[in-house]
Coordinates of C-alpha atoms in Angstrom, one line a residue:
X1 CA 8.4 25.1 2.9
X2 CA 10.8 22.2 2.6
X3 CA 9.9 19.3 0.3
X4 CA 8.5 16.1 2.0
X5 CA 10.9 13.2 2.6
X6 CA 9.9 10.7 -0.1
X7 CA 10.9 7.1 -0.7
X8 CA 12.8 5.6 -3.6
X9 CA 11.5 6.2 -7.2
X10 CA 12.8 5.6 -10.7
X11 CA 15.2 8.1 -12.1
X12 CA 13.6 10.8 -14.3
X13 CA 13.1 10.0 -18.0
X14 CA 14.9 12.6 -20.1
X15 CA 13.7 13.2 -23.6
X16 CA 16.1 14.8 -26.1
X17 CA 14.9 17.4 -28.6
X18 CA 11.2 17.0 -27.6
X19 CA 8.9 17.9 -24.8
X20 CA 6.2 15.7 -23.1
X21 CA 2.8 17.3 -23.0
X22 CA 0.7 14.6 -21.4
X23 CA 1.2 11.4 -19.3
X24 CA -1.1 8.6 -18.2
X25 CA -0.6 5.4 -16.3
X26 CA -2.0 2.0 -17.0
X27 CA -5.0 1.0 -14.7
X28 CA -3.5 -2.4 -13.7
X29 CA 0.1 -2.7 -14.9
X30 CA 3.3 -0.7 -14.3
X31 CA 3.1 1.0 -17.7
X32 CA 3.3 4.7 -18.6
X33 CA 2.3 6.5 -21.8
X34 CA 3.5 9.9 -22.8
X35 CA 2.4 12.2 -25.6
X36 CA 5.1 14.4 -27.1
X37 CA 5.2 17.7 -28.9
X38 CA 6.7 16.0 -31.9
X39 CA 3.7 13.8 -32.5
X40 CA 5.1 10.7 -30.9
X41 CA 3.4 8.4 -28.3
X42 CA 5.9 6.6 -26.1
X43 CA 5.3 3.8 -23.7
X44 CA 7.5 2.8 -20.8
X45 CA 7.5 0.1 -18.1
X46 CA 8.7 0.9 -14.6
X47 CA 9.7 -0.7 -11.3
X48 CA 10.4 0.8 -7.9
X49 CA 13.8 2.1 -9.0
X50 CA 14.0 1.8 -12.8
X51 CA 12.1 2.6 -16.0
X52 CA 12.5 1.3 -19.6
X53 CA 11.1 2.4 -22.9
X54 CA 9.0 -0.3 -24.6
X55 CA 8.2 1.4 -27.9
X56 CA 7.7 4.8 -29.6
X57 CA 5.1 5.4 -32.3
X58 CA 4.9 8.5 -34.4
X59 CA 1.4 8.4 -35.8
X60 CA 0.4 12.0 -35.3
X61 CA 1.6 14.9 -37.6
X62 CA 1.6 17.5 -34.8
X63 CA 1.9 17.7 -31.0
X64 CA 0.0 15.1 -29.0
X65 CA -2.0 17.1 -26.4
X66 CA -3.6 14.2 -24.5
X67 CA -3.1 10.4 -24.0
X68 CA -5.5 8.2 -22.0
X69 CA -5.6 4.4 -21.3
X70 CA -9.0 2.7 -21.5
X71 CA -10.5 1.4 -18.3
X72 CA -9.2 -2.1 -19.0
X73 CA -5.8 -0.9 -20.3
X74 CA -6.3 -2.7 -23.6
X75 CA -6.3 0.5 -25.7
X76 CA -4.4 3.7 -25.7
X77 CA -6.2 6.8 -27.0
X78 CA -4.4 10.0 -28.2
X79 CA -5.5 13.3 -29.7
X80 CA -3.5 16.0 -31.4
X81 CA -3.5 19.5 -32.8
X82 CA -3.5 17.9 -36.2
X83 CA -7.3 17.4 -35.4
X84 CA -7.1 13.6 -35.3
X85 CA -8.0 10.9 -32.8
X86 CA -6.2 7.6 -32.8
X87 CA -6.5 4.4 -30.8
X88 CA -3.7 1.9 -30.3
X89 CA -3.8 -1.7 -29.1
X90 CA -1.4 -1.9 -26.2
X91 CA -0.4 -5.5 -26.9
X92 CA 0.2 -5.4 -30.6
X93 CA 1.4 -1.8 -30.4
X94 CA -0.5 -1.0 -33.6
X95 CA -3.0 1.7 -34.4
X96 CA -6.2 0.0 -35.2
X97 CA -8.5 3.0 -35.4
X98 CA -7.9 6.5 -36.7
X99 CA -10.3 9.4 -37.2
X100 CA -8.6 12.2 -39.2
X101 CA -10.2 15.7 -39.0
X102 CA -12.3 14.7 -36.0
X103 CA -12.7 18.4 -35.3
X104 CA -12.4 21.6 -37.3
X105 CA -9.7 22.8 -34.8
X106 CA -6.9 21.3 -32.9
X107 CA -8.0 18.8 -30.2
X108 CA -6.8 19.7 -26.7
X109 CA -8.3 16.9 -24.6
X110 CA -10.1 13.6 -24.8
X111 CA -11.6 11.0 -22.5
X112 CA -12.7 7.4 -23.1
X113 CA -16.3 7.0 -21.8
X114 CA -17.1 3.4 -22.6
X115 CA -15.6 0.7 -24.8
X116 CA -17.2 2.3 -27.9
X117 CA -17.6 6.0 -26.9
X118 CA -14.9 8.7 -26.5
X119 CA -15.4 12.4 -25.8
X120 CA -13.1 15.1 -27.2
X121 CA -12.7 18.9 -26.7
X122 CA -11.0 21.3 -29.1
X123 CA -9.4 24.7 -29.2
X124 CA -12.6 26.4 -30.2
X125 CA -14.8 25.2 -27.3
X126 CA -16.5 22.3 -29.1
X127 CA -17.2 19.0 -27.2
X128 CA -18.0 15.9 -29.3
X129 CA -18.8 12.3 -28.5
X130 CA -17.8 9.7 -31.0
X131 CA -19.0 6.1 -31.6
X132 CA -15.8 4.2 -32.4
X133 CA -17.7 1.5 -34.3
X134 CA -19.1 3.8 -36.9
X135 CA -16.6 6.7 -36.5
X136 CA -19.6 9.0 -36.3
X137 CA -20.5 11.9 -34.0
X138 CA -23.3 10.9 -31.6
X139 CA -23.4 14.2 -29.6
X140 CA -22.0 17.6 -30.1
X141 CA -22.1 20.7 -27.8
X142 CA -20.9 24.3 -28.4
X143 CA -21.1 25.8 -24.9
X144 CA -17.5 27.1 -24.6
X145 CA -16.2 30.1 -26.3
X146 CA -12.5 29.2 -26.0
X147 CA -10.2 26.2 -25.4
X148 CA -11.8 23.1 -23.7
X149 CA -9.2 22.4 -21.0
X150 CA -10.5 19.2 -19.2
X151 CA -13.2 16.6 -19.3
X152 CA -14.7 14.5 -16.5
X153 CA -17.2 11.6 -16.8
X154 CA -19.6 10.0 -14.3
X155 CA -20.6 6.7 -15.8
X156 CA -23.7 5.8 -13.7
X157 CA -25.2 9.3 -14.4
X158 CA -24.1 9.4 -18.0
X159 CA -22.9 12.9 -17.4
X160 CA -19.9 14.8 -18.8
X161 CA -18.4 17.9 -17.1
X162 CA -16.1 20.2 -19.1
X163 CA -14.0 23.2 -18.1
X164 CA -12.8 25.9 -20.4
X165 CA -10.4 28.8 -20.8
X166 CA -13.4 31.0 -21.2
X167 CA -14.2 30.7 -17.5
X168 CA -17.2 28.4 -17.8
X169 CA -18.0 25.0 -16.4
X170 CA -20.5 23.0 -18.5
X171 CA -22.5 19.8 -17.7
X172 CA -23.9 17.5 -20.4
X173 CA -26.1 14.4 -20.4
X174 CA -25.1 11.8 -23.1
X175 CA -28.8 11.3 -23.8
X176 CA -29.6 15.0 -24.4
X177 CA -28.7 17.4 -27.1
X178 CA -29.0 20.4 -25.0
X179 CA -26.6 21.3 -22.2
X180 CA -27.8 20.3 -18.7
X181 CA -26.2 23.2 -16.8
X182 CA -23.7 26.0 -17.2
X183 CA -21.9 28.0 -14.5
X184 CA -21.6 31.7 -14.3
X185 CA -18.6 33.3 -15.9
X186 CA -15.8 32.9 -13.4
X187 CA -13.5 35.6 -14.9
X188 CA -10.6 33.2 -14.7
X189 CA -9.4 30.4 -17.0
X190 CA -10.5 27.0 -15.6
X191 CA -7.6 24.7 -16.4
X192 CA -8.0 21.3 -14.7
X193 CA -10.3 19.4 -12.4
X194 CA -10.5 16.3 -10.1
X195 CA -13.4 14.7 -8.2
X196 CA -13.2 14.2 -4.4
X197 CA -15.5 13.2 -1.6
X198 CA -16.8 10.1 -3.5
X199 CA -17.7 12.3 -6.4
X200 CA -19.8 14.8 -4.3
X201 CA -17.3 17.6 -4.9
X202 CA -15.3 18.7 -7.9
X203 CA -12.0 20.6 -7.4
X204 CA -11.1 23.0 -10.3
X205 CA -7.7 24.6 -10.8
X206 CA -7.8 28.2 -12.0
X207 CA -5.4 30.6 -13.7
X208 CA -5.4 33.0 -10.8
X209 CA -3.9 30.4 -8.5
X210 CA -7.1 29.5 -6.7
X211 CA -9.0 26.2 -6.4
X212 CA -12.8 26.4 -6.7
X213 CA -14.7 23.6 -5.0
X214 CA -18.0 22.7 -6.6
X215 CA -20.8 20.7 -5.1
X216 CA -22.4 18.1 -7.4
X217 CA -25.7 19.5 -8.7
X218 CA -25.0 23.1 -7.8
X219 CA -23.5 24.4 -11.0
X220 CA -24.3 28.1 -11.0
X221 CA -21.3 28.9 -8.7
X222 CA -18.7 27.2 -6.6
X223 CA -19.4 26.4 -2.9
X224 CA -15.9 27.0 -1.6
X225 CA -12.7 28.6 -2.7
X226 CA -9.1 27.7 -1.7
X227 CA -6.8 30.6 -2.6
X228 CA -3.1 30.8 -2.0
X229 CA -1.2 29.4 -5.0
X230 CA 1.1 32.1 -6.3
X231 CA 0.4 31.4 -9.9
X232 CA -1.9 29.3 -12.1
X233 CA -2.8 25.7 -11.1
X234 CA -2.1 23.8 -14.3
X235 CA -2.7 20.2 -13.1
X236 CA -4.5 18.5 -10.3
X237 CA -4.9 14.9 -9.3
X238 CA -6.9 13.4 -6.3
X239 CA -4.7 10.9 -4.4
X240 CA -7.3 10.3 -1.6
X241 CA -10.9 11.2 -1.0
X242 CA -9.9 14.5 0.7
X243 CA -6.4 15.0 -0.6
X244 CA -5.1 16.4 -3.8
X245 CA -1.8 17.3 -5.5
X246 CA -1.5 20.4 -7.6
X247 CA 1.0 21.4 -10.2
X248 CA 1.8 25.1 -9.9
X249 CA 3.4 27.2 -12.5
X250 CA 5.6 29.2 -10.1
X251 CA 6.2 28.7 -6.4
X252 CA 9.5 30.5 -5.6
X253 CA 11.0 32.6 -8.3
X254 CA 11.4 30.2 -11.3
X255 CA 10.6 26.9 -9.5
X256 CA 7.6 24.9 -10.7
X257 CA 6.4 22.7 -7.8
X258 CA 3.8 20.3 -6.6
X259 CA 1.8 21.1 -3.5
X260 CA 0.0 18.5 -1.4
X261 CA -3.3 19.9 0.0
X262 CA -6.1 18.7 2.2
X263 CA -9.7 19.6 1.2
X264 CA -12.3 20.2 3.9
X265 CA -10.5 21.2 6.0
X266 CA -8.5 23.3 3.5
X267 CA -4.9 23.3 4.3
X268 CA -1.4 22.9 2.8
X269 CA 0.2 19.7 3.9
X270 CA 3.6 20.0 2.2
X271 CA 5.6 20.3 -1.0
X272 CA 6.1 17.1 -2.9
X273 CA 8.8 18.2 -5.4
X274 CA 9.6 20.5 -8.3
X275 CA 10.5 20.9 -11.9
X276 CA 12.9 23.8 -12.3
X277 CA 12.2 26.7 -14.6
X278 CA 9.5 25.2 -16.8
X279 CA 5.7 24.7 -16.3
X280 CA 4.1 21.4 -15.4
X281 CA 1.9 20.0 -18.1
X282 CA 0.4 16.9 -16.6
X283 CA 0.0 14.7 -13.5
X284 CA -1.1 11.1 -13.1
X285 CA -1.2 8.5 -10.3
X286 CA -0.2 4.8 -10.6
X287 CA -2.8 2.1 -10.2
X288 CA -1.4 1.0 -6.8
X289 CA -0.9 4.6 -5.6
X290 CA 2.8 4.1 -5.2
X291 CA 3.9 6.9 -7.6
X292 CA 2.8 10.2 -9.0
X293 CA 4.2 11.0 -12.4
X294 CA 4.6 14.5 -13.9
X295 CA 5.9 15.9 -17.1
X296 CA 7.2 19.4 -17.8
X297 CA 8.8 21.6 -20.5
X298 CA 12.2 20.7 -19.0
X299 CA 12.2 17.6 -21.2
X300 CA 11.7 15.2 -18.3
X301 CA 9.1 12.8 -17.0
X302 CA 9.5 12.4 -13.2
X303 CA 8.4 9.8 -10.7
X304 CA 7.5 10.8 -7.1
X305 CA 7.0 8.2 -4.4
X306 CA 3.6 9.0 -2.9
X307 CA 3.6 6.2 -0.2
X308 CA 4.2 8.7 2.6
X309 CA 1.0 10.6 1.7
X310 CA -1.1 7.4 2.1
X311 CA 0.7 6.2 5.2
X312 CA -0.1 9.5 6.9
X313 CA -3.8 8.6 6.6
X314 CA -6.8 10.7 5.8
X315 CA -9.7 12.2 7.7
X316 CA -12.1 9.5 6.5
X317 CA -12.0 7.8 9.9
X318 CA -13.0 11.0 11.7
X319 CA -16.6 11.3 12.9
X320 CA -17.2 14.4 10.8
X321 CA -16.0 12.6 7.6
X322 CA -18.2 9.6 8.4
X323 CA -21.2 11.9 9.0
X324 CA -20.7 13.6 5.7
X325 CA -20.5 10.3 3.8
X326 CA -23.8 9.4 5.2
X327 CA -25.3 12.6 3.8
X328 CA -25.9 12.2 0.1
X329 CA -25.3 15.2 -2.1
X330 CA -28.4 16.7 -3.6
X331 CA -28.7 19.0 -6.5
X332 CA -31.5 21.3 -5.5
X333 CA -32.2 20.2 -2.0
X334 CA -35.1 18.1 -3.0
X335 CA -33.2 14.8 -3.2
X336 CA -33.8 14.4 -7.0
X337 CA -30.0 14.4 -7.7
X338 CA -28.9 11.9 -5.1
X339 CA -26.1 9.6 -5.6
X340 CA -27.4 6.8 -3.5
X341 CA -30.3 4.7 -4.8
X342 CA -33.7 5.8 -3.8
X343 CA -34.5 2.2 -2.7
X344 CA -32.0 2.7 0.2
X345 CA -34.2 5.5 1.6
X346 CA -37.4 3.4 1.1
X347 CA -35.8 0.6 3.0
X348 CA -34.8 2.9 5.8
X349 CA -38.3 4.4 6.1
X350 CA -39.8 0.9 6.0
X351 CA -37.5 -0.1 8.9
X352 CA -38.6 3.0 10.8
X353 CA -42.2 2.2 10.2
X354 CA -41.7 -1.4 11.3
X355 CA -40.0 -0.2 14.5
X356 CA -43.0 2.1 15.2
X357 CA -45.4 -0.7 14.6
X358 CA -43.5 -3.0 17.0
X359 CA -43.6 -0.2 19.6
X360 CA -47.3 0.1 19.3
X361 CA -47.8 -3.7 19.7
X362 CA -45.6 -3.6 22.8
X363 CA -47.7 -0.7 24.2
X364 CA -51.0 -2.7 23.5
X365 CA -49.5 -5.7 25.3
X366 CA -48.6 -3.5 28.3
X367 CA -52.1 -2.1 28.4
X368 CA -53.6 -5.6 28.4
X369 CA -51.4 -6.6 31.3
X370 CA -52.4 -3.5 33.2
X371 CA -56.1 -4.2 32.7
X372 CA -55.6 -7.7 34.2
X373 CA -53.7 -6.4 37.2
X374 CA -56.4 -3.8 38.0
X375 CA -59.1 -6.4 37.6
X376 CA -57.4 -8.6 40.3
X377 CA -57.0 -6.0 43.0
X378 CA -56.7 -2.3 43.7
X379 CA -53.1 -2.7 44.6
X380 CA -52.3 -3.4 41.0
X381 CA -52.0 0.4 40.4
X382 CA -48.5 0.3 41.8
X383 CA -47.0 -2.2 39.3
X384 CA -48.9 -0.4 36.5
X385 CA -47.2 2.9 37.4
X386 CA -43.9 1.2 37.6
X387 CA -44.3 -0.2 34.0
X388 CA -45.2 3.3 32.7
X389 CA -42.1 4.7 34.4
X390 CA -39.9 2.1 32.7
X391 CA -41.4 3.0 29.3
X392 CA -40.7 6.7 30.0
X393 CA -37.1 5.9 30.7
X394 CA -36.7 4.2 27.4
X395 CA -38.3 7.0 25.4
X396 CA -36.4 10.4 25.5
X397 CA -39.5 12.2 24.4
X398 CA -41.8 10.7 27.0
X399 CA -42.1 13.8 29.1
X400 CA -43.0 15.9 26.1
X401 CA -45.6 13.4 25.0
X402 CA -47.3 13.4 28.5
X403 CA -47.4 17.2 28.5
X404 CA -48.9 17.4 25.1
X405 CA -51.4 14.7 25.8
X406 CA -52.7 16.0 29.2
X407 CA -51.7 19.6 29.5
X408 CA -51.7 21.2 33.0
X409 CA -54.0 19.4 35.4
X410 CA -56.4 21.6 37.5
X411 CA -55.8 21.8 41.3
X412 CA -58.2 19.4 43.2
X413 CA -61.1 20.9 45.2
X414 CA -60.4 20.8 49.0
X415 CA -64.0 19.6 49.5
X416 CA -63.3 16.6 47.5
X417 CA -60.4 15.5 49.6
X418 CA -61.0 12.1 51.4
X419 CA -61.9 12.3 55.1
X420 CA -60.0 9.2 56.2
X421 CA -57.7 6.6 55.0
X422 CA -60.5 4.3 53.9
X423 CA -62.0 7.0 51.7
X424 CA -58.5 7.8 50.4
X425 CA -58.0 4.1 49.5
X426 CA -61.3 3.9 47.7
X427 CA -60.6 7.1 45.9
X428 CA -57.2 5.8 44.9
X429 CA -58.9 2.6 43.8
X430 CA -61.5 4.4 41.8
X431 CA -58.8 6.6 40.0
X432 CA -56.7 3.5 39.3
X433 CA -59.7 1.8 37.7
X434 CA -60.0 4.7 35.2
X435 CA -56.2 5.0 34.7
X436 CA -55.8 2.4 31.9
X437 CA -58.0 4.3 29.5
X438 CA -56.1 7.5 30.2
X439 CA -52.8 5.7 29.7
X440 CA -54.0 4.3 26.4
X441 CA -54.6 7.8 25.2
X442 CA -51.3 9.0 26.4
X443 CA -49.5 6.0 24.9
X444 CA -51.3 6.4 21.6
X445 CA -50.1 10.0 21.4
X446 CA -46.7 9.0 22.5
X447 CA -46.5 6.4 19.7
X448 CA -47.5 9.0 17.2
X449 CA -44.8 11.4 18.4
X450 CA -42.3 8.6 18.5
X451 CA -43.0 7.7 14.9
X452 CA -42.8 11.3 13.8
X453 CA -39.5 11.7 15.5
X454 CA -38.1 8.5 14.0
X455 CA -39.3 9.0 10.4
X456 CA -39.2 12.7 10.0
X457 CA -35.7 13.3 11.0
X458 CA -34.4 16.9 10.3
X459 CA -32.6 17.0 7.0
X460 CA -29.0 18.2 7.0
X461 CA -28.1 21.4 5.3
X462 CA -26.4 20.0 2.2
X463 CA -25.3 23.5 1.2
X464 CA -22.6 23.6 3.9
X465 CA -22.1 19.8 4.3
X466 CA -18.4 19.0 4.8
X467 CA -17.2 22.6 4.4

C-alpha cells in the first residue's frame, strides 16, 4: 500500500551518537520533549516547516525510558533505568524535584496523575504512585510478573490501567490497596494502549501484531480483536474517537511503518510513513492535531502532517455512531459502572413520568367532554367516537391496548336485534350512554401500557455495542 499524501512538516531531527527512546508534545504550545538513551532530556520548538532545539539537560545517569508533560505544560517528568524520577520546570529549565531510587529496578514508564501525584512502572512489574510533596509512596501494586509497558489514567474514576510484557492487563483504584481487576493471561506481550470511543474502549497493541479492543468494565478478556499487523505493535496513539495510528516493527522486509486504522468498523485506511530498518519507540500527537511525532533507533525524530486524517472526517456523524454514544458503557450490565452521571437517568425517567401524567390528564379531560356530549343528546356518540379515533392515531400501541382491555367480544344474539329503526336508535342511544365508563377503563389500561412502554424501554446489548 502506498503512503498517504501528506502536507508540509518540519524536517526530521537527527541526533548524533544517541537514540531517542520517548517523545511527548506540550499540551498547549509547539514544544517537543525527547528522552535519549544517553540520559539526556532535550526540548525543541517547532513550526509548520522548521524545528529548533531549545535546551538539552543531562540529569539522568542512564537511558531515559519515558518523558511526559504535565496537563498544564508547566512541568516535564522523566524516568530512567537508573531508577530515578525527575521533574523539570519548563520555564526555568531547572530540575526542581528528584527522587533517586524510586524503584528497586529500572523504571520503564510513568504518568502524571494530578499536580501532586505521579504513577510509575518498573522492569519487575511493580506500579507505584508517588506524592511529590512528600516524595513518599502512597500506593503500590505487584500484579505484573514482568515489565510494565504502559499506563493509562481516568481522572474522574480515579482509576489506573496498566499493561505488561507478562500478558496481563491490570486495573487499580487510587483509593484501594488491592487490585480492582486483572485480565486473563493473553499469551502475548501487551506493549501499548490508547483509549477510544470517549473512553468506553481501550485499544491494546500486542507482540503478535494484533490489536485487542477492551470494553470498559469487562476486564476478564477483550471484546474484539483486530489482527493483520505483520509484527509487533510497539506504539499506538488515538487521533480521533474511532481512528488510531500504530507503529509497527516490520511492514515490508526491513521497513518500520505507521498504519492508520479505523476502529469499529475495523479497517486499514492507509500508510502514514516509515522509519527504515529500525523499530519505532514512541508516538505522540500535537495539541492542535496538526502533527504526529515519532522516534526510532535510526537516530531521528520525525514529524508527520496529520491534517489529511482529520479532513477526511470520522464516523461520528453517522447514525450508528450517534446511537452508540447515547448508550453508556456498563461494567457488568447492571449500570453500576456507567460513565454518565446517574442524575441524567433520573431526570430522563422523571420526564417520562411527567409525560405519562400529562397524557392521563388529557384523557380525563376527554372523558369529561364526552360525558357532557352524551348528556346533551344521543347524537353525541358520533363525536365521542371520533375523539377516540384521533387518540388511537396518536398512540402506536392503541390497538394493542384495546385488545388487551376488552378481549374478543361475543357475537350478539339474533333475538336481541332491534325490530325497526326506532328500536335501533334507542339501542344505539342506550349503548352510547354506557360507553364512557367502558372507554375510561380502556383509556386507563392504555395509559398504563403507554407509561410502561415509555419508561421501560428495552436496554441495548452493551456487550456488542459498536462492534
